[in-house]
XYZ file of C-alpha atoms in Angstrom:
710
model
C -37.293 25.850 47.393
C -37.208 27.006 43.755
C -33.455 26.406 43.468
C -33.826 22.986 45.032
C -36.669 22.067 42.651
C -34.658 23.204 39.612
C -31.704 21.115 40.753
C -33.843 18.013 41.214
C -35.513 18.574 37.807
C -32.190 19.004 36.037
C -30.896 15.866 37.695
C -34.017 13.978 36.586
C -33.603 15.290 33.038
C -30.012 14.096 33.033
C -31.155 10.641 34.162
C -33.812 10.589 31.421
C -31.268 11.703 28.826
C -28.729 9.138 30.025
C -31.259 6.297 29.779
C -32.387 7.540 26.357
C -28.763 7.611 25.149
C -28.180 4.095 26.471
C -31.212 2.793 24.571
C -30.081 4.553 21.390
C -26.658 2.896 21.804
C -28.382 -0.484 22.127
C -30.310 0.193 18.936
C -27.084 1.148 17.170
C -25.400 -2.041 18.369
C -28.368 -4.122 17.192
C -28.158 -2.410 13.802
C -24.550 -3.556 13.375
C -25.366 -7.243 13.874
C -25.095 -9.432 10.806
C -28.520 -10.530 9.551
C -29.166 -12.924 6.673
C -32.152 -11.644 4.697
C -33.259 -15.251 4.130
C -33.360 -15.995 7.882
C -36.937 -14.964 8.702
C -36.729 -16.166 12.322
C -33.647 -14.014 12.978
C -35.271 -11.043 11.239
C -38.436 -11.302 13.348
C -36.554 -11.650 16.635
C -34.305 -8.712 15.723
C -37.276 -6.471 14.900
C -39.041 -7.480 18.131
C -35.913 -6.665 20.141
C -35.543 -3.381 18.276
C -39.174 -2.453 19.003
C -38.666 -3.117 22.755
C -35.534 -0.950 22.855
C -37.281 1.755 20.817
C -40.274 1.846 23.195
C -37.963 1.958 26.193
C -36.151 4.962 24.689
C -39.455 6.785 24.003
C -40.677 6.061 27.535
C -37.374 7.258 28.986
C -37.505 10.657 27.289
C -40.906 11.355 25.645
C -39.737 14.525 23.878
C -41.435 15.288 20.519
C -38.311 17.006 19.191
C -36.016 13.945 19.450
C -35.795 11.990 16.138
C -33.025 9.523 17.014
C -35.079 6.536 18.209
C -37.269 6.675 15.109
C -34.187 7.101 12.905
C -32.396 4.005 14.221
C -35.495 1.811 14.228
C -36.142 2.941 10.632
C -32.594 1.903 9.698
C -33.154 -1.490 11.310
C -36.345 -2.048 9.279
C -34.486 -0.863 6.161
C -31.660 -3.295 6.795
C -33.952 -6.350 6.915
C -36.032 -5.193 3.934
C -39.107 -3.977 5.820
C -39.274 -0.843 3.676
C -42.899 0.174 4.305
C -42.291 0.350 8.090
C -38.964 2.106 7.494
C -40.683 4.808 5.414
C -43.252 5.516 8.173
C -40.507 5.759 10.804
C -38.367 8.011 8.598
C -41.379 10.287 8.059
C -41.821 10.644 11.803
C -38.088 11.226 12.350
C -38.096 13.944 9.674
C -41.182 15.569 11.241
C -39.529 15.635 14.660
C -36.275 17.052 13.259
C -38.202 19.994 11.786
C -40.059 20.949 14.985
C -39.104 24.149 16.868
C -36.885 23.157 19.758
C -35.136 20.308 17.945
C -32.050 22.546 17.837
C -30.882 25.913 19.186
C -31.495 28.526 16.444
C -28.909 30.811 18.056
C -26.160 28.225 17.609
C -24.949 28.101 13.996
C -23.282 24.718 14.382
C -26.439 23.346 15.979
C -28.557 24.529 13.048
C -26.116 23.084 10.509
C -26.089 19.718 12.298
C -29.877 19.655 12.270
C -29.952 20.485 8.562
C -27.475 17.690 7.770
C -29.515 15.231 9.837
C -32.691 16.154 7.952
C -30.919 15.698 4.604
C -29.591 12.303 5.676
C -33.033 11.214 6.884
C -34.644 12.337 3.630
C -31.982 10.523 1.603
C -32.485 7.302 3.548
C -36.234 7.665 3.190
C -35.851 8.039 -0.597
C -33.767 4.870 -0.772
C -36.375 2.982 1.222
C -39.085 4.272 -1.122
C -37.026 3.252 -4.173
C -36.339 -0.252 -2.841
C -39.960 -0.767 -1.789
C -40.987 -0.090 -5.398
C -38.167 -2.355 -6.614
C -39.514 -5.188 -4.493
C -42.936 -4.762 -6.072
C -41.275 -4.779 -9.490
C -39.398 -7.967 -8.607
C -42.630 -9.603 -7.426
C -44.356 -8.601 -10.677
C -41.427 -9.949 -12.717
C -41.406 -13.248 -10.814
C -45.162 -13.635 -11.328
C -44.693 -13.096 -15.078
C -41.517 -15.112 -15.603
C -41.598 -16.713 -19.020
C -44.053 -14.150 -20.365
C -46.555 -11.573 -19.153
C -49.837 -13.234 -18.196
C -53.282 -12.159 -19.387
C -54.311 -10.518 -16.101
C -51.686 -7.771 -16.311
C -50.073 -5.348 -18.760
C -46.753 -3.476 -19.055
C -48.579 -0.448 -17.618
C -48.221 -1.943 -14.112
C -44.390 -1.996 -14.042
C -44.309 1.354 -15.874
C -46.279 2.921 -12.988
C -43.815 1.469 -10.447
C -40.838 2.671 -12.501
C -42.287 6.174 -12.714
C -42.477 6.094 -8.912
C -38.780 5.205 -8.782
C -37.953 8.016 -11.210
C -39.808 10.456 -8.957
C -37.265 9.498 -6.281
C -34.133 9.330 -8.457
C -34.897 10.991 -11.831
C -31.565 9.973 -13.403
C -31.527 6.335 -12.336
C -30.378 4.627 -15.573
C -31.779 1.217 -14.614
C -35.276 2.644 -14.081
C -35.055 4.694 -17.278
C -33.970 1.656 -19.265
C -36.700 -0.581 -17.842
C -39.358 2.046 -18.515
C -38.174 2.230 -22.139
C -38.329 -1.573 -22.406
C -41.903 -1.790 -21.120
C -42.953 1.194 -23.223
C -41.799 -0.737 -26.310
C -44.026 -3.643 -25.283
C -47.062 -1.374 -25.193
C -46.624 -0.254 -28.816
C -48.936 -2.961 -30.163
C -51.785 -2.189 -27.741
C -55.398 -2.445 -28.917
C -57.097 0.794 -29.936
C -58.749 2.914 -27.261
C -62.534 2.829 -26.899
C -62.828 5.924 -29.087
C -60.857 4.178 -31.818
C -57.680 6.217 -31.307
C -54.548 3.969 -31.326
C -53.065 5.989 -28.416
C -50.691 7.969 -30.618
C -48.359 5.064 -31.390
C -45.829 7.391 -33.018
C -45.447 9.415 -29.810
C -45.018 6.238 -27.753
C -42.346 4.924 -30.084
C -40.382 8.129 -29.857
C -40.793 8.158 -26.073
C -39.267 4.684 -25.868
C -36.441 5.690 -28.210
C -35.630 8.795 -26.134
C -35.830 6.849 -22.863
C -33.274 4.322 -24.132
C -30.995 7.193 -25.122
C -31.446 8.937 -21.770
C -30.816 5.703 -19.859
C -27.542 5.045 -21.714
C -26.332 8.587 -21.164
C -27.210 8.508 -17.456
C -25.335 5.214 -17.067
C -22.355 6.583 -18.974
C -22.148 9.686 -16.773
C -22.542 7.597 -13.607
C -19.700 5.346 -14.780
C -17.522 8.333 -15.602
C -18.242 9.950 -12.234
C -17.484 6.672 -10.497
C -14.117 6.418 -12.231
C -13.268 9.963 -11.212
C -13.972 8.980 -7.602
C -11.984 5.764 -7.941
C -15.102 3.612 -7.541
C -15.643 2.140 -10.989
C -12.565 0.042 -11.649
C -9.612 0.978 -13.815
C -7.660 4.217 -13.772
C -9.055 7.580 -12.858
C -9.936 9.561 -15.958
C -10.770 13.112 -16.891
C -13.915 13.948 -18.761
C -15.661 17.093 -19.939
C -19.412 16.881 -19.721
C -20.582 18.084 -23.106
C -23.875 17.480 -24.813
C -22.187 15.646 -27.670
C -20.232 13.322 -25.375
C -22.887 10.657 -25.553
C -22.361 6.933 -25.336
C -20.040 6.073 -28.207
C -20.930 3.033 -30.277
C -20.583 1.577 -33.761
C -18.063 0.342 -36.290
C -16.977 3.752 -37.583
C -16.050 4.910 -34.076
C -14.305 1.656 -33.208
C -12.269 1.743 -36.390
C -11.103 5.250 -35.508
C -9.918 3.996 -32.095
C -8.400 0.727 -33.335
C -4.705 0.098 -33.873
C -5.379 -2.624 -36.444
C -8.328 -2.885 -38.823
C -9.319 -5.606 -41.279
C -12.400 -4.453 -43.138
C -14.579 -7.412 -44.019
C -16.870 -5.447 -46.311
C -18.352 -2.049 -46.947
C -21.862 -1.458 -48.099
C -23.254 1.780 -49.518
C -25.925 3.437 -47.429
C -28.061 6.499 -48.009
C -25.374 9.092 -47.347
C -22.729 7.096 -45.594
C -20.696 3.902 -45.587
C -21.407 0.828 -43.516
C -18.213 -0.096 -41.682
C -17.736 -3.758 -40.827
C -14.395 -4.658 -39.362
C -12.292 -7.078 -37.391
C -10.382 -4.621 -35.221
C -7.798 -4.542 -32.462
C -8.146 -2.302 -29.409
C -5.431 -1.740 -26.810
C -5.865 -1.685 -23.031
C -9.583 -2.203 -22.684
C -11.710 -3.240 -19.744
C -14.435 -5.858 -20.211
C -17.256 -5.847 -17.703
C -20.796 -7.016 -17.145
C -22.884 -9.934 -18.244
C -22.710 -8.818 -21.898
C -18.930 -8.245 -21.950
C -19.194 -4.507 -22.537
C -15.929 -2.873 -23.607
C -15.024 0.365 -21.841
C -12.055 2.703 -22.164
C -9.323 1.947 -19.652
C -6.086 3.875 -20.097
C -7.559 7.283 -19.376
C -10.292 6.831 -21.990
C -13.761 7.215 -20.474
C -15.560 6.011 -23.578
C -17.863 2.997 -23.750
C -17.830 0.779 -26.819
C -20.733 -1.582 -27.498
C -21.839 -2.916 -30.909
C -25.515 -2.893 -29.982
C -27.801 0.093 -29.327
C -29.828 -1.578 -26.587
C -27.144 -3.050 -24.355
C -28.253 -2.061 -20.864
C -25.207 -0.123 -19.713
C -26.689 0.294 -16.234
C -26.684 -3.485 -15.921
C -23.213 -3.957 -17.379
C -20.863 -1.188 -16.326
C -19.115 -1.172 -12.954
C -20.494 1.989 -11.403
C -22.100 3.557 -8.375
C -25.507 5.113 -7.881
C -24.163 8.572 -8.631
C -27.500 9.656 -10.134
C -28.856 10.174 -6.604
C -29.875 13.697 -5.743
C -27.843 13.865 -2.534
C -24.146 13.878 -1.753
C -24.007 10.620 0.219
C -23.765 8.279 -2.743
C -24.362 4.566 -2.256
C -22.636 1.847 -4.233
C -25.201 -0.367 -5.940
C -24.306 -3.505 -7.821
C -25.927 -3.913 -11.266
C -29.613 -4.808 -11.029
C -29.276 -4.839 -7.246
C -27.063 -7.930 -7.367
C -24.887 -7.673 -4.274
C -22.809 -10.687 -5.283
C -21.430 -8.662 -8.174
C -17.709 -8.366 -8.783
C -17.065 -11.716 -7.041
C -18.370 -10.290 -3.763
C -15.472 -7.822 -3.481
C -17.762 -4.804 -3.473
C -19.332 -3.695 -0.209
C -20.423 -0.617 1.678
C -22.567 0.011 4.725
C -25.824 1.680 3.804
C -25.326 4.058 6.694
C -22.120 5.966 6.362
C -19.248 3.495 6.680
C -16.342 3.936 4.239
C -16.773 3.184 0.545
C -14.776 0.446 -1.146
C -13.488 0.460 -4.693
C -14.787 -1.889 -7.311
C -11.615 -3.954 -7.735
C -9.176 -3.073 -10.491
C -8.311 -6.166 -12.575
C -5.111 -7.836 -11.530
C -3.423 -11.208 -11.650
C -5.622 -13.993 -12.980
C -7.953 -11.735 -15.004
C -5.364 -9.603 -16.793
C -4.433 -10.983 -20.219
C -1.918 -10.269 -22.928
C -4.558 -10.707 -25.621
C -8.254 -11.512 -25.753
C -10.330 -12.622 -28.733
C -13.854 -11.564 -27.799
C -16.523 -14.028 -28.956
C -19.348 -12.807 -26.778
C -21.553 -9.738 -26.632
C -25.117 -8.580 -26.183
C -27.217 -11.419 -24.725
C -24.951 -14.034 -26.293
C -26.639 -16.878 -24.429
C -29.947 -15.997 -26.084
C -30.358 -18.226 -29.155
C -31.305 -15.380 -31.502
C -28.431 -13.097 -30.521
C -25.911 -15.939 -30.541
C -26.842 -17.064 -34.063
C -27.389 -13.585 -35.562
C -24.466 -11.752 -33.909
C -21.986 -14.077 -32.208
C -21.684 -16.618 -35.045
C -20.711 -13.879 -37.565
C -18.058 -12.695 -35.099
C -16.627 -16.194 -34.632
C -16.399 -16.747 -38.383
C -14.870 -13.314 -38.988
C -12.191 -13.770 -36.301
C -10.970 -17.169 -37.506
C -7.358 -16.002 -37.988
C -7.181 -14.543 -34.470
C -8.776 -17.678 -33.010
C -6.288 -19.963 -34.778
C -3.352 -17.827 -33.646
C -4.587 -17.955 -30.039
C -4.975 -21.747 -30.081
C -1.490 -22.163 -31.578
C 0.157 -19.871 -28.993
C 2.062 -21.260 -26.008
C 1.285 -18.136 -23.954
C -1.472 -18.971 -21.430
C -2.291 -15.252 -21.194
C -3.522 -15.243 -24.783
C -7.130 -16.414 -24.576
C -10.577 -16.125 -26.121
C -13.738 -15.347 -24.199
C -16.869 -17.287 -25.157
C -20.417 -17.460 -23.801
C -21.046 -20.096 -21.139
C -20.758 -23.558 -22.697
C -23.458 -24.899 -20.394
C -25.863 -23.669 -23.069
C -26.045 -26.661 -25.415
C -26.334 -24.635 -28.621
C -23.272 -22.545 -27.672
C -21.276 -25.723 -27.091
C -22.533 -27.280 -30.340
C -21.826 -24.322 -32.631
C -18.367 -23.745 -31.126
C -17.472 -27.411 -31.609
C -18.618 -27.129 -35.216
C -16.720 -23.905 -35.996
C -13.669 -24.248 -33.704
C -13.048 -28.011 -33.429
C -9.396 -27.494 -32.425
C -10.583 -25.930 -29.147
C -12.056 -29.279 -28.075
C -9.320 -31.906 -28.124
C -10.418 -35.351 -26.871
C -13.691 -33.821 -25.703
C -11.825 -31.499 -23.325
C -12.294 -27.742 -23.577
C -9.065 -25.904 -24.367
C -7.470 -23.884 -21.568
C -7.504 -20.993 -24.036
C -11.302 -20.679 -23.639
C -12.600 -18.537 -20.800
C -16.359 -18.781 -20.331
C -18.234 -15.559 -19.574
C -21.472 -15.516 -17.639
C -23.188 -17.201 -14.691
C -23.778 -20.941 -14.430
C -27.209 -22.258 -15.384
C -26.489 -25.537 -13.562
C -24.185 -26.277 -10.611
C -20.576 -27.230 -11.367
C -18.873 -29.758 -9.082
C -15.198 -30.544 -8.574
C -13.659 -34.032 -8.309
C -14.570 -34.194 -4.605
C -18.215 -33.436 -5.277
C -18.013 -29.871 -3.955
C -19.907 -27.200 -5.886
C -17.654 -24.764 -7.747
C -19.050 -21.251 -7.324
C -16.992 -19.727 -10.113
C -15.080 -21.309 -12.976
C -13.089 -18.894 -15.095
C -15.419 -15.935 -15.349
C -18.562 -17.803 -14.347
C -19.493 -15.112 -11.857
C -22.325 -12.644 -11.584
C -20.474 -9.609 -12.916
C -16.988 -10.397 -14.223
C -14.267 -7.920 -15.084
C -11.200 -8.556 -17.267
C -8.421 -6.436 -18.722
C -6.901 -7.096 -22.120
C -3.714 -5.377 -23.226
C -4.859 -6.297 -26.737
C -8.382 -7.188 -27.772
C -9.638 -8.491 -31.121
C -13.330 -8.008 -31.825
C -15.706 -7.674 -34.773
C -17.759 -4.520 -35.047
C -20.158 -2.845 -37.440
C -22.274 0.258 -37.814
C -25.975 0.109 -37.193
C -27.610 0.734 -40.602
C -29.381 4.066 -40.962
C -33.143 3.657 -40.823
C -36.189 5.892 -40.948
C -37.382 7.456 -37.681
C -39.658 5.543 -35.338
C -42.110 3.971 -35.677
C -42.120 3.243 -39.422
C -38.800 1.388 -39.731
C -36.768 2.190 -36.657
C -35.118 2.417 -34.282
C -33.597 -0.958 -35.190
C -33.663 -3.775 -32.699
C -30.653 -5.749 -33.828
C -29.340 -5.508 -37.355
C -26.282 -7.509 -38.334
C -25.146 -6.227 -41.774
C -26.029 -8.391 -44.809
C -22.386 -9.152 -45.768
C -21.762 -10.746 -42.375
C -24.992 -12.728 -42.541
C -24.065 -14.051 -45.995
C -20.577 -15.068 -44.841
C -22.139 -16.847 -41.862
C -24.666 -18.748 -43.984
C -22.073 -20.026 -46.458
C -19.643 -21.057 -43.720
C -22.306 -23.059 -41.869
C -23.470 -24.714 -45.091
C -19.874 -25.717 -45.763
C -19.317 -27.042 -42.230
C -22.334 -29.366 -42.287
C -22.042 -30.402 -45.926
C -25.421 -28.982 -46.904
C -26.796 -30.314 -50.177
C -30.019 -30.457 -52.163
C -32.489 -33.098 -50.948
C -32.839 -36.167 -53.178
C -36.609 -36.681 -52.930
C -37.442 -33.260 -54.510
C -40.472 -32.925 -52.211
C -40.908 -29.343 -50.945
C -40.474 -28.947 -47.196
C -42.480 -26.889 -44.723
C -40.664 -26.251 -41.435
C -42.926 -25.095 -38.604
C -41.153 -23.434 -35.642
C -42.921 -24.081 -32.358
C -43.179 -20.958 -30.234
C -45.612 -18.974 -28.128
C -48.725 -19.322 -30.269
C -51.616 -20.300 -27.975
C -51.908 -24.095 -27.824
C -55.334 -24.518 -29.411
C -54.487 -22.291 -32.368
C -51.153 -24.071 -32.860
C -52.878 -27.460 -32.946
C -55.378 -26.179 -35.496
C -52.634 -24.630 -37.618
C -50.649 -27.891 -37.658
C -53.757 -29.765 -38.777
C -54.237 -27.255 -41.598
C -50.572 -27.604 -42.621
C -50.963 -31.387 -42.586
C -53.822 -30.926 -45.056
C -51.524 -28.812 -47.258
C -48.936 -31.618 -47.350
C -51.589 -34.134 -48.397
C -52.777 -31.936 -51.260
C -49.345 -30.813 -52.474
C -46.992 -33.691 -51.693
C -44.910 -31.445 -49.415
C -43.352 -32.701 -46.175
C -43.948 -31.062 -42.798
C -41.316 -30.820 -40.058
C -41.900 -29.375 -36.585
C -38.873 -27.714 -34.994
C -38.459 -26.841 -31.306
C -35.566 -24.934 -29.773
C -33.256 -27.170 -27.712
C -33.719 -26.775 -23.953
C -30.925 -25.926 -21.509
C -32.791 -27.385 -18.539
C -31.054 -30.755 -18.751
C -27.354 -31.318 -19.302
C -26.554 -32.807 -22.712
C -23.427 -34.425 -24.096
C -21.081 -32.548 -26.394
C -21.750 -35.155 -29.081
C -25.504 -34.568 -28.971
C -24.980 -30.777 -28.952
C -22.907 -30.981 -32.132
C -25.372 -33.385 -33.735
C -28.314 -31.076 -32.938
C -26.543 -28.083 -34.516
C -25.756 -30.036 -37.701
C -29.344 -31.229 -38.011
C -30.744 -27.764 -37.452
C -28.589 -26.152 -40.166
C -29.426 -28.909 -42.639
C -33.142 -28.818 -41.848
C -33.514 -25.082 -42.476
C -31.246 -25.284 -45.515
C -33.660 -27.817 -47.004
C -36.787 -25.757 -46.217
C -39.050 -24.443 -48.942
C -41.277 -22.565 -46.478
C -40.483 -21.614 -42.855
C -43.437 -20.754 -40.600
C -43.455 -19.507 -37.019
C -44.624 -16.958 -34.496
C -42.183 -14.163 -33.603
C -39.478 -15.840 -31.522
C -35.912 -17.147 -31.352
C -36.490 -20.226 -33.517
C -37.072 -18.056 -36.599
C -33.417 -16.963 -36.530
C -32.613 -20.342 -38.115
C -33.868 -18.865 -41.379
C -30.269 -17.600 -41.652
C -29.447 -21.125 -42.877
C -32.163 -21.117 -45.572
C -31.501 -20.798 -49.313
C -32.355 -17.656 -51.315
C -35.965 -17.759 -52.425
C -37.198 -19.589 -49.324
C -40.489 -18.149 -48.013
C -40.417 -17.111 -44.336
C -43.847 -16.541 -42.763
C -43.696 -14.628 -39.470
C -46.736 -14.307 -37.229
C -45.681 -11.028 -35.650
C -46.544 -7.504 -34.548
C -47.873 -4.584 -36.535
C -46.575 -1.590 -34.569
C -43.354 -2.694 -32.839
C -40.319 -1.560 -34.859
C -37.998 -3.231 -32.340
C -39.480 -6.576 -33.444
C -38.422 -6.272 -37.086
C -35.235 -8.353 -36.874
C -36.566 -11.391 -38.755
C -37.696 -9.286 -41.700
C -34.169 -7.817 -41.732
C -32.691 -11.328 -41.949
C -34.977 -12.182 -44.877
C -34.196 -8.942 -46.717
C -30.464 -9.448 -46.208
C -30.411 -13.064 -47.392
C -32.809 -13.011 -50.354
C -35.661 -14.731 -48.534
C -39.321 -13.926 -49.222
C -40.716 -12.567 -45.957
C -44.463 -12.610 -45.291
C -45.937 -10.845 -42.224
C -49.119 -12.201 -40.651
C -50.171 -9.840 -37.848
C -51.027 -11.268 -34.444
C -53.980 -10.013 -32.407
C -53.448 -6.608 -30.798
C -52.028 -7.004 -27.293
C -50.524 -4.421 -24.947
C -47.927 -7.042 -23.920
C -46.724 -7.600 -27.540
C -43.635 -9.853 -27.585
C -43.581 -9.893 -23.766
C -46.793 -11.944 -23.661
C -46.757 -15.501 -22.347
C -48.834 -16.584 -25.362
C -49.700 -15.093 -28.748
C -53.025 -15.206 -30.583
C -53.744 -14.761 -34.276
C -56.152 -12.101 -35.485
C -59.518 -13.137 -36.862
C -58.844 -14.832 -40.199
C -55.138 -15.178 -39.385
C -55.160 -18.964 -39.626
C -56.454 -18.822 -43.187
C -53.882 -16.133 -44.029
C -51.015 -18.360 -42.838
C -52.230 -21.339 -44.858
C -52.652 -19.194 -47.987
C -49.125 -17.786 -47.524
C -47.737 -21.335 -47.258
C -49.494 -22.330 -50.495
C -48.163 -19.187 -52.203
C -44.650 -20.086 -51.043
C -44.947 -23.602 -52.417
C -46.269 -22.268 -55.741
C -43.418 -19.740 -55.988
C -40.877 -22.490 -55.350
C -42.397 -24.683 -58.068
C -42.434 -21.835 -60.595
C -38.842 -20.792 -59.856
C -37.370 -24.259 -59.584
C -35.500 -23.924 -62.848
C -34.234 -20.412 -62.183
C -33.499 -19.371 -58.612
C -32.888 -22.940 -57.517
C -30.213 -23.383 -60.173
C -28.330 -20.456 -58.697
C -28.797 -21.923 -55.246
C -27.370 -25.256 -56.407
C -24.247 -23.429 -57.567
C -23.895 -21.882 -54.106
C -24.464 -25.212 -52.381
C -21.976 -26.886 -54.718
C -19.315 -24.415 -53.627
C -20.191 -25.143 -50.004
C -19.944 -28.908 -50.625
C -16.545 -28.557 -52.218
C -15.261 -26.756 -49.126
C -16.793 -29.382 -46.875
C -15.108 -32.212 -48.797
C -11.742 -30.713 -47.987
C -12.529 -30.912 -44.269
C -13.804 -34.510 -44.355
C -17.110 -36.230 -44.906
C -19.980 -34.501 -43.123
C -22.879 -36.160 -41.425
C -25.620 -36.645 -44.038
C -28.503 -38.001 -41.938
C -31.899 -36.317 -41.991
C -33.138 -34.166 -39.117
C -34.415 -37.074 -37.050
C -34.949 -35.043 -33.886
C -37.665 -33.098 -35.662
C -40.966 -34.973 -35.766
C -42.246 -35.514 -39.290
C -46.037 -35.430 -39.671
């Protein structure tokens, strides 16, 4: 009887196990089905089907030590983005895998298999936790697009990022974002006890986080290249403490095969290197056209300290704490690298990030793009100096018959990019057609359609994360000037050296035929920005009163919008008017923002009044422009705000309105007193600019009509 009962029980167990295995196989098959994350109906039906199969498996073999059903249902929830449910299921699968009886302790292979399963489950659970926090970050970002609203602070995303760093401590994207939001908090109001929250410590924390983020990204990129996953050739690298991310003009000049120094400027114990240089065999990647070593060189060359390498370099998530490394596209963008990068999240083979070949390998590249080049400030302050400095290389490229000799520019769909390039490189736009020698870098901001009306997904390098190889590359580089430690004067946000800024100003004056105004009335140019609407209206009324009492003229300037497509003619006209308007200004007024970069076109002695931040060293770029170009910079502090320049709107401190008006009057008085001195020198400079312009043809002399005169 006992033997018979054991036989029947064993047979029943086998039937239970067989049914359980069949249900697990069904779950695995369901997991392999293609699911569009935007198809909510398909997602819901798939999860419902998965839940039925899961329950059937549990009913078939209700053994507490079996983790497989929970594991596969967790993977299904993970796949469709239901991370909270996935985490709960992974927790239960991990608990079951650790129970006595989940494996035979006397079988070594059994124990090792169980250990590997637990590690895999924990790794998948960590990824689900990371992505759940990322979704919350994305929701917060979407809710605060265009500026952080009043009902939140940077402390909210910082808390989410710290949660991500608890999962993956060396994730460069999370480190970088935490540094960015920490910078925003530097101008927070004082605590209730009057303590300003140790602003110096916060500034250093942000500085160190940026440094740590860049190093983590650099090591991840290097590791990816060694594994053949990061594009380009495999390279050898020794991990030493001093092998940090390599940046700056001095380094580039050491690596360059050809150097044309534009200028050198004495610094405190060093020299400021500014050069038009040539590099050989370099890989360009990312939205900011980051230059990385290619022919066995694992270095990274970027002329800006805050380029987000994690968002620009082709690399894998090799900062994870486990061996099963997942490929992640920059910023989670799975369309990166023209969609050629893919890997199953659950153990299928890895695929290389493609090595450049064919259409995106060039004999020579003149690089006219860089850090955030489609941002108005960075284009005017950094890209324009590069374009002017590389004129010889640009001319040689346009004259060449070799279609593999090209120049890379920011996306011309940005009207100001199109306008400035047409002004500075007119030969690249024959009969209103863009030269084939121009390759545009960066994603479209509006759809592009072909002759048949079909949308063009990519044109040139208009993709989400382009890669190109240049056998020769011409680029302008410079050292970052040495500054005092944070938070008094540094770390710098973006400092183009004064010699380059001066060259840029004179060239633009010459191109538009800038000249002294004939009516001799001083001009106040107000830059519209993020000042709260009621305060801006009141300030404009006060400035109107100043014009009535002084005889000055008031112009209101707004940045051109990229929302609507504009003609090339209007783009060029807008650029000319902008340069001439700011050249004619006696006083420039504005809240911290991109429009103030137009002070580059102002004459020495012009007063620039910035309504800005007291404790954010990374927001000192407009003062740097004024110092470099002989402008008189006046700071009017905004109200304390933990969002600082990330805020949707700015507010003046109590008495700030009166301070701005007084600064404007001081600027007008200074101009009147110095009219016979400084202005005479300025006229000499403008005369030289006019002479150059005459050689190129008559320039448009109309006033800035697009700017409303009050």
